[in-house]
Short mmCIF file of C-alpha atoms in Angstrom, two decimals:
data_model
loop_
_atom_site.label_atom_id
_atom_site.label_comp_id
_atom_site.label_asym_id
_atom_site.label_seq_id
_atom_site.Cartn_x
_atom_site.Cartn_y
_atom_site.Cartn_z
CA MET A 26 53.56 145.84 113.65
CA PRO A 27 51.40 142.72 112.95
CA HIS A 28 48.52 143.20 110.66
CA LEU A 29 46.24 139.90 110.92
CA SER A 30 45.02 139.16 114.17
CA ARG A 31 43.18 136.53 116.26
CA GLU A 32 41.75 138.69 118.50
CA PRO A 33 38.89 141.14 117.48
CA LEU A 34 39.65 144.19 115.98
CA ASP A 35 39.36 147.86 117.40
CA PRO A 36 38.29 150.70 114.55
CA GLY A 37 38.23 153.38 117.16
CA ALA A 38 41.80 152.73 118.10
CA LEU A 39 42.75 152.06 115.07
CA LEU A 40 41.50 155.38 113.93
CA GLU A 41 43.29 157.16 116.88
CA ALA A 42 46.59 155.21 115.99
CA ALA A 43 46.24 156.56 112.64
CA ARG A 44 45.81 160.07 113.65
CA ARG A 45 48.84 163.03 113.66
CA ASP A 46 48.48 166.86 115.26
CA GLY A 47 48.14 168.35 111.59
CA ASP A 48 45.03 165.85 110.41
CA GLY A 49 41.38 166.89 110.96
CA GLY A 50 39.99 164.51 108.59
CA LEU A 51 39.73 160.49 108.92
CA ALA A 52 37.88 157.90 107.03
CA LEU A 53 37.81 154.70 108.07
CA PHE A 54 36.19 151.24 106.34
CA VAL A 55 35.01 148.44 108.17
CA GLY A 56 34.30 145.08 106.89
CA VAL A 57 31.68 142.73 108.89
CA VAL A 58 30.20 139.36 108.54
CA ARG A 59 26.77 139.64 107.30
CA ASP A 60 24.29 137.67 107.93
CA ASN A 61 23.54 136.51 104.06
CA ASN A 62 25.38 135.91 101.01
CA ASP A 63 24.10 135.22 97.74
CA GLY A 64 21.08 134.99 98.88
CA ARG A 65 21.97 132.49 101.62
CA ARG A 66 21.84 132.37 105.42
CA VAL A 67 25.35 133.25 107.17
CA THR A 68 25.39 131.88 110.75
CA GLU A 69 29.21 132.29 111.15
CA MET A 70 32.24 133.21 109.08
CA GLU A 71 35.82 131.08 108.99
CA TYR A 72 38.88 133.70 108.18
CA GLU A 73 42.32 131.97 106.97
CA ALA A 74 44.94 133.87 105.89
CA TYR A 75 48.52 132.32 104.28
CA GLU A 76 50.19 134.10 106.98
CA PRO A 77 53.35 135.50 106.16
CA MET A 78 51.93 136.60 103.03
CA ALA A 79 49.26 138.71 103.87
CA GLU A 80 51.27 139.91 106.60
CA ALA A 81 53.85 140.85 103.84
CA GLU A 82 51.30 142.04 101.20
CA MET A 83 49.60 144.44 103.96
CA GLU A 84 53.12 146.42 104.87
CA ARG A 85 53.41 147.02 100.59
CA ILE A 86 49.96 148.36 100.54
CA GLU A 87 50.59 150.54 103.46
CA ALA A 88 53.98 151.61 101.46
CA GLU A 89 52.67 152.22 98.19
CA LEU A 90 49.46 154.37 99.47
CA ALA A 91 52.00 156.41 101.35
CA GLY A 92 53.24 156.94 98.29
CA ARG A 93 50.16 157.33 96.22
CA PHE A 94 48.51 159.61 99.02
CA PRO A 95 51.65 161.55 100.75
CA VAL A 96 49.91 163.50 103.30
CA VAL A 97 47.78 161.13 104.87
CA ARG A 98 48.34 157.75 107.03
CA VAL A 99 46.88 154.24 106.32
CA LEU A 100 46.83 151.87 108.69
CA LEU A 101 45.43 148.33 108.01
CA ARG A 102 44.19 145.20 109.73
CA HIS A 103 42.52 142.39 108.63
CA ARG A 104 40.84 139.29 111.04
CA ILE A 105 41.37 135.58 110.92
CA GLY A 106 39.55 133.31 112.93
CA ARG A 107 35.72 131.80 113.79
CA LEU A 108 33.89 135.71 114.06
CA ARG A 109 29.93 135.98 113.97
CA ILE A 110 27.12 138.34 112.76
CA GLY A 111 28.58 141.78 112.79
CA GLU A 112 32.16 140.85 113.95
CA VAL A 113 35.13 142.85 112.37
CA ALA A 114 36.80 141.45 109.73
CA VAL A 115 38.81 144.13 108.36
CA VAL A 116 39.86 147.31 109.05
CA VAL A 117 41.28 150.63 106.81
CA ALA A 118 41.87 154.06 108.71
CA ALA A 119 43.27 157.02 106.86
CA SER A 120 44.14 160.25 108.59
CA ALA A 121 45.33 163.70 106.53
CA PRO A 122 45.03 166.97 107.28
CA HIS A 123 41.72 166.98 104.52
CA ARG A 124 39.01 164.98 104.02
CA ASP A 125 39.52 164.47 100.20
CA GLU A 126 42.28 162.52 100.70
CA ALA A 127 41.51 160.83 104.07
CA PHE A 128 38.19 159.37 101.54
CA ALA A 129 40.53 158.55 98.44
CA ALA A 130 43.46 156.93 100.87
CA CYS A 131 40.37 155.09 102.72
CA ARG A 132 38.88 153.82 99.94
CA ALA A 133 42.37 152.44 97.60
CA GLY A 134 43.08 150.76 101.02
CA ILE A 135 40.30 148.68 100.75
CA GLU A 136 40.46 147.81 97.49
CA GLU A 137 43.65 146.92 97.35
CA ILE A 138 43.27 144.16 100.20
CA LYS A 139 40.22 142.18 97.89
CA ALA A 140 42.53 142.44 95.35
CA ARG A 141 46.06 141.11 96.99
CA VAL A 142 46.22 140.02 100.33
CA PRO A 143 46.02 136.13 100.15
CA VAL A 144 42.61 135.51 102.57
CA TRP A 145 39.62 133.07 102.50
CA LYS A 146 36.14 132.77 104.17
CA ARG A 147 34.53 129.76 104.91
CA GLU A 148 30.66 130.96 104.87
CA ARG A 149 28.77 128.49 107.34
CA GLY A 150 25.06 128.63 107.29
CA PRO A 151 22.18 126.39 108.09
CA ASP A 152 22.74 125.03 104.65
CA GLY A 153 26.11 123.67 105.17
CA SER A 154 29.18 125.51 104.61
CA VAL A 155 30.97 126.41 101.58
CA TRP A 156 34.28 128.73 100.45
CA VAL A 157 33.05 132.11 99.56
CA ASP A 158 34.35 132.60 96.01
CA PRO A 159 33.44 136.49 95.44
CA GLY A 160 34.47 136.37 91.66
CA ALA A 161 32.78 132.97 90.77
CA PRO A 162 31.47 133.05 87.54
CA LEU A 163 27.51 132.60 87.21
CA GLY A 164 25.64 129.69 86.57
CA MET B 10 62.54 117.96 89.90
CA LYS B 11 60.76 118.11 93.68
CA VAL B 12 59.11 120.62 94.30
CA ARG B 13 56.67 121.35 97.51
CA ILE B 14 53.63 123.45 96.96
CA LEU B 15 51.22 125.04 99.76
CA PHE B 16 47.76 124.97 99.29
CA PHE B 17 44.90 126.44 101.04
CA ALA B 18 41.37 127.27 101.76
CA SER B 19 38.97 124.93 98.93
CA LEU B 20 42.42 123.36 97.86
CA ARG B 21 43.70 122.57 101.24
CA ASP B 22 40.62 120.79 101.92
CA GLU B 23 41.26 118.80 98.96
CA LEU B 24 44.83 118.63 98.12
CA GLY B 25 45.75 118.86 102.22
CA ASP B 26 48.46 121.91 103.75
CA SER B 27 51.15 121.24 101.12
CA ARG B 28 52.18 118.25 98.73
CA SER B 29 56.14 118.19 97.04
CA VAL B 30 54.84 117.58 93.06
CA GLU B 31 56.97 116.32 90.71
CA ALA B 32 57.92 119.28 87.72
CA VAL B 33 59.65 119.65 84.31
CA GLU B 34 63.30 121.84 84.40
CA ALA B 35 63.60 124.55 82.20
CA LEU B 36 67.26 124.65 83.33
CA PRO B 37 69.09 122.57 85.74
CA GLY B 38 67.60 122.60 89.24
CA GLU B 39 65.58 125.40 88.09
CA THR B 40 61.54 124.81 87.19
CA THR B 41 58.67 127.58 85.93
CA VAL B 42 55.35 128.48 87.78
CA ALA B 43 54.04 127.22 83.91
CA ALA B 44 55.73 123.87 84.66
CA LEU B 45 54.39 124.06 88.30
CA ARG B 46 50.57 125.14 87.27
CA GLU B 47 50.79 122.34 85.20
CA ALA B 48 51.94 119.45 87.54
CA VAL B 49 48.69 121.21 90.24
CA ALA B 50 46.24 120.58 87.58
CA ALA B 51 46.87 117.27 86.40
CA LEU B 52 46.84 116.53 90.42
CA SER B 53 43.50 117.91 91.16
CA PRO B 54 40.43 118.77 88.64
CA ALA B 55 39.12 121.61 91.10
CA ALA B 56 42.69 123.80 90.32
CA ALA B 57 42.22 122.83 86.18
CA ARG B 58 38.98 123.98 86.71
CA LEU B 59 40.31 127.33 88.14
CA GLY B 60 42.49 127.59 85.69
CA ARG B 61 44.14 131.32 85.55
CA ARG B 62 41.99 132.15 88.49
CA LEU B 63 44.23 130.32 90.68
CA LEU B 64 46.98 132.96 92.01
CA VAL B 65 50.56 131.44 92.52
CA ALA B 66 53.26 132.88 94.88
CA VAL B 67 56.67 132.39 94.78
CA ASN B 68 58.06 132.75 97.65
CA GLU B 69 55.37 135.46 99.51
CA ARG B 70 54.89 137.40 96.15
CA TYR B 71 52.91 137.11 93.11
CA ALA B 72 54.53 135.50 90.40
CA THR B 73 53.76 135.28 86.85
CA ASP B 74 54.31 131.47 84.39
CA GLY B 75 57.87 133.27 83.63
CA ASP B 76 59.06 133.43 87.04
CA PRO B 77 61.87 130.95 87.57
CA VAL B 78 61.21 128.63 90.81
CA ARG B 79 64.32 126.99 92.87
CA PRO B 80 64.93 124.27 95.44
CA GLY B 81 64.24 125.93 98.40
CA ASP B 82 61.93 128.51 97.26
CA SER B 83 58.43 128.75 99.05
CA VAL B 84 55.65 128.35 96.03
CA ALA B 85 51.76 128.97 97.27
CA PHE B 86 48.47 128.06 95.10
CA LEU B 87 46.30 130.45 96.27
CA PRO B 88 42.41 130.16 95.15
CA PRO B 89 40.62 133.25 94.36
CA LEU B 90 40.92 135.77 97.03
CA ALA B 91 37.33 136.67 99.35
CA GLY B 92 39.34 139.19 101.98
CA GLY B 93 37.52 142.03 103.80
CA MET C 1 18.04 161.06 119.17
CA PRO C 2 20.08 164.25 120.15
CA HIS C 3 22.66 164.81 116.87
CA LEU C 4 24.43 167.96 119.10
CA SER C 5 26.58 167.05 122.06
CA ARG C 6 28.56 168.82 124.54
CA GLU C 7 29.99 165.31 125.58
CA PRO C 8 33.08 163.68 123.66
CA LEU C 9 31.41 161.54 120.41
CA ASP C 10 32.34 158.00 120.30
CA PRO C 11 32.84 157.12 116.78
CA GLY C 12 33.00 153.49 117.47
CA ALA C 13 30.09 153.42 119.16
CA LEU C 14 27.82 155.19 116.49
CA LEU C 15 28.87 152.80 113.78
CA GLU C 16 28.22 150.14 115.96
CA ALA C 17 24.83 152.12 116.19
CA ALA C 18 24.12 152.50 112.33
CA ARG C 19 24.92 148.53 112.27
CA ARG C 20 22.57 146.12 111.01
CA ASP C 21 22.78 142.66 110.86
CA GLY C 22 22.48 142.37 106.97
CA ASP C 23 25.12 144.93 106.55
CA GLY C 24 28.74 144.06 105.16
CA GLY C 25 30.32 147.56 104.92
CA LEU C 26 30.64 150.80 107.28
CA ALA C 27 32.24 153.60 106.07
CA LEU C 28 32.89 155.93 108.63
CA PHE C 29 33.95 159.68 108.62
CA VAL C 30 35.76 161.55 111.89
CA GLY C 31 36.87 165.48 111.59
CA VAL C 32 38.77 166.55 113.98
CA VAL C 33 40.26 169.50 115.74
CA ARG C 34 43.95 169.79 114.17
CA ASP C 35 47.23 172.22 115.66
CA ASN C 36 46.96 174.59 112.34
CA ASN C 37 44.84 176.32 110.34
CA ASP C 38 45.71 178.40 107.47
CA GLY C 39 49.32 179.28 108.95
CA ARG C 40 48.17 179.74 112.28
CA ARG C 41 49.40 177.78 115.23
CA VAL C 42 45.65 176.02 117.15
CA THR C 43 45.55 174.97 120.66
CA GLU C 44 41.85 175.07 121.23
CA MET C 45 38.47 175.15 118.85
CA GLU C 46 35.49 176.62 120.07
CA TYR C 47 31.78 175.73 118.31
CA GLU C 48 28.93 176.89 118.95
CA ALA C 49 25.43 175.78 116.96
CA TYR C 50 22.07 177.83 116.72
CA GLU C 51 20.96 174.64 118.40
CA PRO C 52 17.66 173.81 117.71
CA MET C 53 17.93 174.74 114.00
CA ALA C 54 21.59 172.90 114.00
CA GLU C 55 19.64 169.82 115.19
CA ALA C 56 16.57 169.81 112.38
CA GLU C 57 18.86 170.38 109.95
CA MET C 58 20.52 167.31 110.72
CA GLU C 59 17.79 165.28 111.17
CA ARG C 60 16.82 166.62 107.81
CA ILE C 61 19.80 165.41 105.97
CA GLU C 62 19.24 161.70 107.17
CA ALA C 63 16.21 161.73 106.05
CA GLU C 64 17.58 163.30 103.01
CA LEU C 65 20.05 160.85 102.45
CA ALA C 66 17.63 157.79 103.27
CA GLY C 67 15.78 158.38 100.27
CA ARG C 68 19.36 159.40 98.25
CA PHE C 69 20.76 155.85 99.64
CA PRO C 70 17.62 153.40 100.37
CA VAL C 71 20.49 150.36 101.43
CA VAL C 72 21.95 153.26 103.93
CA ARG C 73 21.75 153.76 107.46
CA VAL C 74 23.51 156.79 107.95
CA LEU C 75 23.22 158.55 111.60
CA LEU C 76 25.59 162.16 111.83
CA ARG C 77 26.72 164.04 115.46
CA HIS C 78 28.49 167.44 116.01
CA ARG C 79 30.15 168.55 118.99
CA ILE C 80 29.60 171.52 120.22
CA GLY C 81 32.02 173.40 123.21
CA ARG C 82 35.40 174.17 123.57
CA LEU C 83 38.10 171.27 122.01
CA ARG C 84 41.88 170.14 122.03
CA ILE C 85 43.93 169.11 119.29
CA GLY C 86 42.80 165.66 118.77
CA GLU C 87 39.33 165.78 120.01
CA VAL C 88 36.28 164.52 117.79
CA ALA C 89 34.05 167.42 116.32
CA VAL C 90 32.37 165.57 113.68
CA VAL C 91 31.00 162.12 112.98
CA VAL C 92 29.31 160.66 110.01
CA ALA C 93 28.69 156.99 110.49
CA ALA C 94 27.17 154.91 107.15
CA SER C 95 26.25 151.26 107.40
CA ALA C 96 24.91 149.02 104.44
CA PRO C 97 25.18 145.80 102.71
CA HIS C 98 28.28 146.69 100.66
CA ARG C 99 31.26 149.35 100.30
CA ASP C 100 30.22 151.36 97.20
CA GLU C 101 27.19 152.51 98.84
CA ALA C 102 28.58 153.14 102.36
CA PHE C 103 31.42 154.79 101.04
CA ALA C 104 28.73 157.35 98.54
CA ALA C 105 26.32 158.39 101.45
CA CYS C 106 29.14 159.07 104.31
CA ARG C 107 30.95 161.30 101.75
CA ALA C 108 27.38 162.86 101.16
CA GLY C 109 26.40 163.41 104.81
CA ILE C 110 29.98 165.30 105.87
CA GLU C 111 29.67 167.41 102.27
CA GLU C 112 26.04 168.45 103.80
CA ILE C 113 26.69 169.16 107.32
CA LYS C 114 29.77 171.51 106.54
CA ALA C 115 27.11 173.09 103.73
CA ARG C 116 24.13 173.88 106.33
CA VAL C 117 24.10 172.71 110.10
CA PRO C 118 24.53 176.02 111.08
CA VAL C 119 27.62 175.91 113.42
CA TRP C 120 30.52 177.76 114.03
CA LYS C 121 34.00 177.66 115.66
CA ARG C 122 36.44 180.17 117.39
CA GLU C 123 39.79 179.35 116.57
CA ARG C 124 42.46 179.97 119.49
CA GLY C 125 46.07 180.06 119.49
CA PRO C 126 49.30 181.89 120.42
CA ASP C 127 48.14 185.36 118.40
CA GLY C 128 44.54 185.71 119.85
CA SER C 129 41.49 183.82 118.76
CA VAL C 130 39.24 184.06 115.05
CA TRP C 131 36.21 182.91 113.79
CA VAL C 132 36.83 180.59 110.67
CA ASP C 133 35.13 181.33 107.85
CA PRO C 134 36.46 178.53 104.70
CA GLY C 135 34.63 180.32 102.11
CA ALA C 136 36.50 183.82 103.38
CA PRO C 137 37.48 185.66 100.05
CA LEU C 138 41.29 185.56 99.77
CA GLY C 139 43.32 189.18 100.42
CA MET D 24 7.11 196.46 112.23
CA LYS D 25 9.43 194.89 115.41
CA VAL D 26 11.23 191.66 114.26
CA ARG D 27 13.08 189.96 117.05
CA ILE D 28 16.61 189.11 115.02
CA LEU D 29 19.19 186.36 116.63
CA PHE D 30 23.01 186.63 116.19
CA PHE D 31 25.56 183.80 115.85
CA ALA D 32 29.15 183.49 116.10
CA SER D 33 30.81 187.21 115.05
CA LEU D 34 27.78 189.12 114.49
CA ARG D 35 26.64 187.55 118.13
CA ASP D 36 30.02 189.30 119.37
CA GLU D 37 29.49 192.43 117.68
CA LEU D 38 25.51 192.93 118.15
CA GLY D 39 24.46 190.32 120.74
CA ASP D 40 22.72 187.51 121.14
CA SER D 41 19.72 189.11 119.75
CA ARG D 42 18.31 192.64 118.74
CA SER D 43 14.60 194.12 117.88
CA VAL D 44 14.60 195.55 114.30
CA GLU D 45 12.66 197.87 112.69
CA ALA D 46 11.79 196.84 109.33
CA VAL D 47 9.29 197.63 106.16
CA GLU D 48 6.29 195.95 106.08
CA ALA D 49 5.36 194.39 102.44
CA LEU D 50 1.34 193.38 103.80
CA PRO D 51 -0.62 194.75 107.19
CA GLY D 52 1.71 192.86 110.07
CA GLU D 53 4.52 190.80 107.47
CA THR D 54 7.61 191.95 106.26
CA THR D 55 10.49 190.00 104.25
CA VAL D 56 13.58 188.51 104.46
CA ALA D 57 15.19 191.04 101.90
CA ALA D 58 13.67 194.22 104.43
CA LEU D 59 15.33 192.40 107.28
CA ARG D 60 18.75 191.92 105.82
CA GLU D 61 18.51 195.91 104.74
CA ALA D 62 17.98 196.56 108.09
CA VAL D 63 20.53 194.52 109.88
CA ALA D 64 22.91 195.84 106.82
CA ALA D 65 22.25 198.98 108.03
CA LEU D 66 22.91 198.33 111.76
CA SER D 67 27.02 196.41 111.03
CA PRO D 68 29.30 196.67 109.08
CA ALA D 69 30.46 193.29 109.21
CA ALA D 70 26.72 192.31 108.24
CA ALA D 71 26.60 194.55 104.80
CA ARG D 72 30.56 193.34 104.46
CA LEU D 73 29.06 190.10 104.33
CA GLY D 74 25.88 190.83 102.32
CA ARG D 75 24.51 187.71 100.44
CA ARG D 76 27.63 185.08 102.36
CA LEU D 77 25.09 185.71 104.98
CA LEU D 78 22.24 183.08 105.43
CA VAL D 79 18.62 183.96 107.04
CA ALA D 80 16.35 181.37 108.65
CA VAL D 81 13.24 181.87 109.54
CA ASN D 82 11.54 179.07 112.07
CA GLU D 83 14.83 177.21 112.13
CA ARG D 84 14.67 176.40 107.86
CA TYR D 85 16.84 178.95 105.39
CA ALA D 86 14.67 181.60 103.36
CA THR D 87 15.31 183.68 100.53
CA ASP D 88 14.73 187.37 99.94
CA GLY D 89 10.77 187.03 99.39
CA ASP D 90 9.98 185.18 102.33
CA PRO D 91 7.45 186.43 103.99
CA VAL D 92 8.13 187.14 107.72
CA ARG D 93 5.26 187.48 110.43
CA PRO D 94 5.47 188.45 114.31
CA GLY D 95 6.31 185.53 116.57
CA ASP D 96 8.44 184.13 113.84
CA SER D 97 11.87 183.05 115.04
CA VAL D 98 14.90 184.89 112.49
CA ALA D 99 18.14 184.53 112.46
CA PHE D 100 20.97 185.87 110.49
CA LEU D 101 24.13 183.67 109.99
CA PRO D 102 27.56 183.85 109.27
CA PRO D 103 29.31 181.92 106.94
CA LEU D 104 29.13 178.32 108.82
CA ALA D 105 32.05 176.32 110.03
CA GLY D 106 30.71 173.03 111.00
CA GLY D 107 32.81 169.98 110.42
#
């Protein structure tokens, strides 16, 4: 199943895909493009990936989360391409019998994506464009 | 030995999609991630500035300095990630 | 805005309703009917509410969460009526500039609903029907 | 004084949607949540068994034992909640 998509992501559909009939608690994280970053106005965000590795890494994260949270089914998706404000860049859907595990696995899913999946974004705004570096040293 | 290296994002803007880089052999027909780091830092001031924040993947998995690189391996230099 | 609904809830639409253009992190909790409870098979769950108070209590929770989490917009919805397995009973949508606050407010939202909103459910299955009492003393 | 009390879920199955209940006055024309609790416990073994797990709302807000209840107030007895 492809984890990277050039087409718009559908968070509700992913949540339903994660659900099994024994599940009662579903947690979802959705990352969207916002209209500002580090005090700069943003009009568009362009995502790119090292595609085969990003696919493989998201599969590995899903497999690891299945080991850490055996009662949860977690599904991950990342969008690539040019996104406007409010468009969905990333979705983590976690479905479990109860809410504790769903929240924990959902949170772990987005943290792992941010730490490991080779995706970059170029921010565009009135002042030009810049590659976003969330961990850049200040100053 | 020659190794082809893939670049992304800011590094690709500077260096192109990929380049063939000359790296010191550690064993016959084998170099290391560390040797490739040195070769890339020599090629690009931006890469040198990123230092340890530049990640390296060999065959689509994260690699560390001591890891071997052989002909045919797919090697990528990854600027700081910004997914999500 | 009515917080109680006899019609199916749409989690994705609620999440989009919570989003503002300055937000980048959206967290959602969805509670659905599962096919078992306390070891009994469940085929249907019937929700009822003390409707005017449930409405008022959900409004009060939203207002309190706006005070506790000033950068987050939280929206709450609860379904009433007869629901089949997998149907959505409750939705908490939390939208914030960043994910930490979105997750915290979303979690707080579902905890407050469970603790305070006057809603009950009658479980139906092959062995008959019973009012669910999550806090019943064992034995 | 007489107070009409609303019932829900398991209590409604037993007692109906609502009942008019006689409660001891604390002041002229005023009773308390505590007095209504006693009256309802006398009416229903299930309510008596629930004891403090039975919640009381006056005018659509949770109320505690000392809170006053006056004619015209809307009083509800709420079995343990099961929302979500």
